[in-house]
Tab-separated table of C-alpha atoms in Angstrom:
chain	number	residue	atom	x	y	z
A	289	MET	CA	-114.484	153.665	73.344
A	290	LYS	CA	-111.382	155.782	73.896
A	291	ARG	CA	-108.645	155.726	71.298
A	292	GLU	CA	-106.053	154.427	73.778
A	293	ARG	CA	-108.275	151.493	74.643
A	294	ILE	CA	-108.769	150.708	70.953
A	295	TYR	CA	-104.995	150.671	70.515
A	296	LEU	CA	-104.584	148.322	73.490
A	297	VAL	CA	-107.256	145.971	72.160
A	298	PHE	CA	-105.607	146.055	68.722
A	299	VAL	CA	-102.193	145.238	70.168
A	300	PHE	CA	-103.323	142.455	72.506
A	301	LEU	CA	-106.156	140.918	70.490
A	302	LEU	CA	-104.807	141.268	66.951
A	303	LEU	CA	-101.175	142.357	66.555
A	304	ILE	CA	-99.415	140.157	69.135
A	305	PRO	CA	-101.393	137.017	68.165
A	306	TYR	CA	-100.672	137.768	64.482
A	307	LEU	CA	-96.934	138.034	65.164
A	308	CYS	CA	-97.087	134.877	67.308
A	309	SER	CA	-98.850	133.086	64.448
A	310	LEU	CA	-96.071	134.096	62.061
A	311	THR	CA	-93.528	132.890	64.608
A	312	MET	CA	-95.392	129.589	64.936
A	313	VAL	CA	-95.256	129.140	61.159
A	314	GLY	CA	-91.486	129.632	61.267
A	315	ILE	CA	-91.029	127.361	64.283
A	316	CYS	CA	-93.199	124.551	62.958
A	317	TYR	CA	-91.643	124.670	59.522
A	318	ASN	CA	-88.087	124.584	60.878
A	319	ALA	CA	-88.972	121.811	63.338
A	320	LEU	CA	-90.603	119.608	60.697
A	321	VAL	CA	-88.426	120.050	57.612
A	322	ARG	CA	-85.008	118.466	57.574
A	323	HIS	CA	-83.267	120.828	55.123
A	324	SER	CA	-85.272	123.926	55.906
A	325	SER	CA	-82.620	126.295	54.571
A	326	ASN	CA	-83.250	125.106	51.008
A	327	LEU	CA	-84.918	127.983	49.077
A	328	TRP	CA	-87.520	125.783	47.358
A	329	ARG	CA	-88.562	124.191	50.663
A	330	THR	CA	-88.701	127.598	52.341
A	331	LEU	CA	-91.020	128.884	49.589
A	332	VAL	CA	-93.313	125.860	49.909
A	333	GLY	CA	-93.369	126.268	53.704
A	334	ALA	CA	-94.182	129.967	53.329
A	335	LEU	CA	-97.027	129.138	50.936
A	336	VAL	CA	-98.533	126.723	53.451
A	337	GLY	CA	-97.956	129.296	56.197
A	338	ALA	CA	-99.711	132.024	54.183
A	339	LEU	CA	-102.717	129.726	53.712
A	340	ILE	CA	-102.799	129.105	57.457
A	341	MET	CA	-102.562	132.844	58.143
A	342	PHE	CA	-105.486	133.422	55.784
A	343	ALA	CA	-107.549	130.885	57.732
A	344	ILE	CA	-106.593	132.520	61.029
A	345	LYS	CA	-107.758	135.890	59.738
A	346	ALA	CA	-111.202	134.432	59.105
A	347	THR	CA	-111.597	133.896	62.856
A	348	ILE	CA	-110.944	137.528	63.770
A	349	GLN	CA	-113.430	139.166	61.421
A	350	ARG	CA	-116.096	139.972	64.012
A	351	PRO	CA	-113.754	141.629	66.559
A	352	LEU	CA	-112.036	143.422	63.704
A	353	ASP	CA	-115.315	144.793	62.358
A	354	LEU	CA	-116.426	145.901	65.833
A	355	ILE	CA	-113.167	147.711	66.526
A	356	SER	CA	-112.890	149.354	63.101
A	357	LYS	CA	-116.441	150.781	63.367
A	358	GLN	CA	-115.306	152.842	66.330
A	359	ILE	CA	-112.356	154.466	64.586
A	360	PRO	CA	-112.566	157.546	62.387
A	361	GLN	CA	-110.923	157.338	58.958
A	362	SER	CA	-107.175	157.280	59.565
A	363	PHE	CA	-103.981	155.338	59.004
A	364	PHE	CA	-104.874	153.149	61.986
A	365	LYS	CA	-108.202	152.212	60.408
A	366	GLN	CA	-106.353	151.218	57.231
A	367	LEU	CA	-103.975	149.143	59.333
A	368	LEU	CA	-106.967	147.374	60.892
A	369	ARG	CA	-108.420	146.781	57.451
A	370	PHE	CA	-105.210	144.946	56.525
A	371	PHE	CA	-106.375	142.050	58.693
A	372	SER	CA	-109.763	141.916	56.973
A	373	ILE	CA	-110.411	139.228	54.390
A	374	ARG	CA	-113.751	140.775	53.404
A	375	ARG	CA	-112.287	143.117	50.846
A	376	ARG	CA	-111.878	143.384	47.119
A	377	LYS	CA	-110.051	140.585	45.363
A	378	LEU	CA	-106.996	142.774	44.644
A	379	PHE	CA	-106.572	143.542	48.366
A	380	LEU	CA	-107.107	139.886	49.232
A	381	ILE	CA	-104.329	138.868	46.856
A	382	GLY	CA	-102.068	141.610	48.219
A	383	ASN	CA	-102.821	140.489	51.755
A	384	PHE	CA	-101.973	136.890	50.859
A	385	VAL	CA	-98.723	137.922	49.143
A	386	LEU	CA	-97.719	139.992	52.167
A	387	ASP	CA	-98.440	137.033	54.469
A	388	PHE	CA	-96.356	134.838	52.150
A	389	ILE	CA	-93.418	137.259	52.394
A	390	LEU	CA	-93.819	137.584	56.167
A	391	CYS	CA	-93.853	133.779	56.488
A	392	ILE	CA	-90.578	133.588	54.554
A	393	ILE	CA	-89.062	136.206	56.861
A	394	ALA	CA	-90.404	134.440	59.977
A	395	THR	CA	-88.984	131.110	58.811
A	396	ILE	CA	-85.556	132.610	58.159
A	397	LEU	CA	-85.486	134.608	61.415
A	398	VAL	CA	-86.473	131.600	63.527
A	399	ARG	CA	-83.790	129.500	61.823
A	400	LYS	CA	-81.197	132.258	62.286
A	401	PHE	CA	-81.883	133.197	65.931
A	402	LEU	CA	-82.981	129.937	67.551
A	403	ALA	CA	-80.953	126.767	67.907
A	404	LEU	CA	-82.578	123.619	66.525
A	405	LYS	CA	-82.863	122.214	70.058
A	406	VAL	CA	-84.871	125.266	71.168
A	407	ILE	CA	-87.032	125.144	68.036
A	408	VAL	CA	-87.909	121.497	68.609
A	409	ASP	CA	-88.136	121.581	72.431
A	410	THR	CA	-89.771	124.670	73.946
A	411	SER	CA	-90.318	127.486	71.485
A	412	THR	CA	-93.789	126.352	70.434
A	413	GLY	CA	-95.034	126.265	73.996
A	414	TRP	CA	-93.640	129.692	74.864
A	415	THR	CA	-95.080	131.240	71.710
A	416	LEU	CA	-98.499	129.715	72.379
A	417	LEU	CA	-98.356	130.962	75.973
A	418	VAL	CA	-97.635	134.521	74.817
A	419	MET	CA	-100.470	134.271	72.274
A	420	LEU	CA	-102.920	132.938	74.876
A	421	ILE	CA	-102.082	135.598	77.466
A	422	SER	CA	-102.254	138.355	74.869
A	423	THR	CA	-105.619	137.167	73.554
A	424	CYS	CA	-106.998	136.912	77.080
A	425	ILE	CA	-105.877	140.459	77.895
A	426	GLY	CA	-107.378	141.789	74.651
A	427	ALA	CA	-110.651	139.972	75.192
A	428	TYR	CA	-110.825	141.197	78.791
A	429	LEU	CA	-110.254	144.802	77.724
A	430	GLU	CA	-113.071	144.659	75.219
A	431	TYR	CA	-115.387	141.952	76.555
A	432	ASP	CA	-118.534	144.088	76.463
A	433	ASN	CA	-118.202	144.936	72.775
A	434	LEU	CA	-116.926	141.520	71.683
A	435	SER	CA	-119.439	139.476	73.653
A	436	ILE	CA	-122.107	137.601	71.737
A	437	ASP	CA	-124.360	137.891	74.773
A	438	PRO	CA	-127.394	139.949	73.649
A	439	GLN	CA	-127.749	141.690	77.040
A	440	GLN	CA	-127.136	145.415	77.102
A	441	HIS	CA	-124.620	146.590	79.702
């Protein structure tokens, strides 16, 4: 597979859905918690969000492994490995801590840039739509390699 295609698959199948997931954590937290600007409540929400992000990463292991096998050792391969939860315990903890920090940032940014009415009304739907379209594009670009169909093409 060409490098450009790998980058496109990475962006549409992994990066955009990951950013949408972080946004969803921020949206859902701010929509559900009454005093979301309280530091303690933000930290608890980020902890729950980091656990959710960890669970989401479990679902992308197969596509991640397939894509990373096709990339020579580089910074991009290390970036792909960031999404992997099949690594040493130290990297797993670091990954979780980074997700925790990113969930805090997502929660604060959503609260800062979106009005409460938008957070509660339409932002979840728009974010899920972007995630769905992005995932569909990524899966379409790399259907042959990501398919579980045993037929050779």
